[in-house]
Short mmCIF file of C-alpha atoms in Angstrom, two decimals:
data_model
loop_
_atom_site.label_atom_id
_atom_site.label_comp_id
_atom_site.label_asym_id
_atom_site.label_seq_id
_atom_site.Cartn_x
_atom_site.Cartn_y
_atom_site.Cartn_z
CA UNK M 541 -0.17 0.13 -0.18
CA UNK M 542 1.50 3.29 -0.87
CA UNK M 543 2.01 5.73 1.90
CA UNK M 544 0.56 9.39 1.64
CA UNK M 545 3.82 11.77 1.37
CA UNK M 546 4.20 13.65 4.84
CA UNK M 547 3.87 17.34 2.98
CA UNK M 548 0.32 16.02 1.75
CA UNK M 549 -0.37 15.06 5.44
CA UNK M 550 0.95 18.31 6.97
CA UNK M 551 -1.07 20.35 4.70
CA UNK M 552 -3.92 18.66 4.89
CA UNK M 553 -3.81 18.73 8.58
CA UNK M 554 -3.49 22.77 8.69
CA UNK M 555 -6.66 22.94 6.16
CA UNK M 556 -8.47 20.22 7.43
CA UNK M 557 -8.22 21.67 10.94
CA UNK M 558 -9.29 25.44 9.86
CA UNK M 559 -12.12 23.92 7.78
CA UNK M 560 -13.52 21.33 10.39
CA UNK M 561 -13.22 24.48 13.13
CA UNK M 562 -14.77 26.83 10.95
CA UNK M 563 -17.75 24.56 9.61
CA UNK M 564 -18.49 22.46 12.93
CA UNK M 565 -18.00 26.00 14.78
CA UNK M 566 -15.97 23.71 17.35
CA UNK M 567 -12.48 24.85 17.49
CA UNK M 568 -11.49 22.12 19.66
CA UNK M 569 -12.34 19.84 16.97
CA UNK M 570 -10.07 21.48 14.35
CA UNK M 571 -7.53 21.58 16.95
CA UNK M 572 -7.72 17.96 16.89
CA UNK M 573 -7.64 17.55 13.26
CA UNK M 574 -4.61 19.47 13.42
CA UNK M 575 -2.81 17.57 16.15
CA UNK M 576 -3.55 14.28 14.65
CA UNK M 577 -2.38 15.51 11.27
CA UNK M 578 0.83 17.03 12.49
CA UNK M 579 1.57 13.85 14.66
CA UNK M 580 1.34 11.59 12.11
CA UNK M 581 3.67 14.39 9.76
CA UNK M 582 6.16 14.28 12.43
CA UNK M 583 6.51 10.38 12.79
CA UNK M 584 7.09 10.37 8.68
CA UNK M 585 9.34 13.01 9.41
CA UNK M 586 11.18 11.44 12.02
CA UNK M 587 11.55 7.95 9.43
CA UNK M 588 12.54 9.83 6.40
CA UNK M 589 14.87 12.63 7.65
CA UNK M 590 15.75 11.95 11.35
CA UNK M 591 14.72 13.61 14.60
CA UNK M 592 16.60 16.85 13.84
CA UNK M 593 14.72 17.43 10.60
CA UNK M 594 11.83 16.42 12.43
CA UNK M 595 11.95 18.74 14.89
CA UNK M 596 12.49 21.73 12.49
CA UNK M 597 9.66 20.47 10.05
CA UNK M 598 7.35 20.23 13.33
CA UNK M 599 8.17 23.99 14.39
CA UNK M 600 7.51 25.03 10.79
CA UNK M 601 4.33 23.37 11.40
CA UNK M 602 3.23 24.98 14.34
CA UNK M 603 4.72 28.16 13.65
CA UNK M 604 2.59 28.36 10.19
CA UNK M 605 -0.55 27.41 12.35
CA UNK M 606 0.61 30.34 14.79
CA UNK M 607 1.13 32.77 11.91
CA UNK M 608 -1.60 32.14 9.66
CA UNK M 609 -4.06 33.74 12.62
CA UNK M 610 -2.36 37.80 11.96
CA UNK M 611 -1.76 36.72 8.01
CA UNK M 612 -5.27 36.25 7.83
CA UNK M 613 -6.24 39.80 9.07
CA UNK M 614 -4.01 41.04 6.07
CA UNK M 615 -5.32 38.67 3.66
CA UNK M 616 -8.12 36.91 4.48
CA UNK M 617 -8.63 33.49 6.70
CA UNK M 618 -8.80 30.69 3.41
CA UNK M 619 -5.59 32.44 1.46
CA UNK M 620 -3.83 32.49 4.62
CA UNK M 621 -4.38 28.81 5.88
CA UNK M 622 -3.73 27.70 2.14
CA UNK M 623 -0.74 29.58 1.92
CA UNK M 624 1.08 28.60 4.91
CA UNK M 625 -0.03 25.08 4.57
CA UNK M 626 1.40 25.45 0.82
CA UNK M 627 4.37 26.37 2.54
CA UNK M 628 4.55 24.06 4.82
CA UNK M 629 4.07 21.10 2.28
CA UNK M 630 6.97 22.90 0.01
CA UNK M 631 9.26 22.36 3.14
CA UNK M 632 8.33 18.93 3.81
CA UNK M 633 8.71 17.74 0.32
CA UNK M 634 12.02 19.40 -0.07
CA UNK M 635 13.29 18.26 3.11
CA UNK M 636 11.88 14.67 3.42
CA UNK M 637 9.91 13.38 0.82
CA UNK M 638 12.09 14.11 -2.11
CA UNK M 639 14.66 11.66 -0.79
CA UNK M 640 12.23 8.94 -0.05
#
């Protein structure tokens, strides 16, 4: 069975977490989606690129989530979420998935 690339898992966590929080109006539920996908991506990063790289990419994932909030005030919520998800996906692909 083919494995879903960590870039897709991470981007899906950011987009899915926001979408679930927005559509259900339950922020903790969106946070759960964000956390589960982040943990799954971090596990893949660890396996593909090692602990140090996984730590950096995990920090980027959390930073993207945090940074999307002030960015949303400037460009809108969905453009912000999609932008940071794309940035994390690109970083994940470049550092971990491309090597696999």
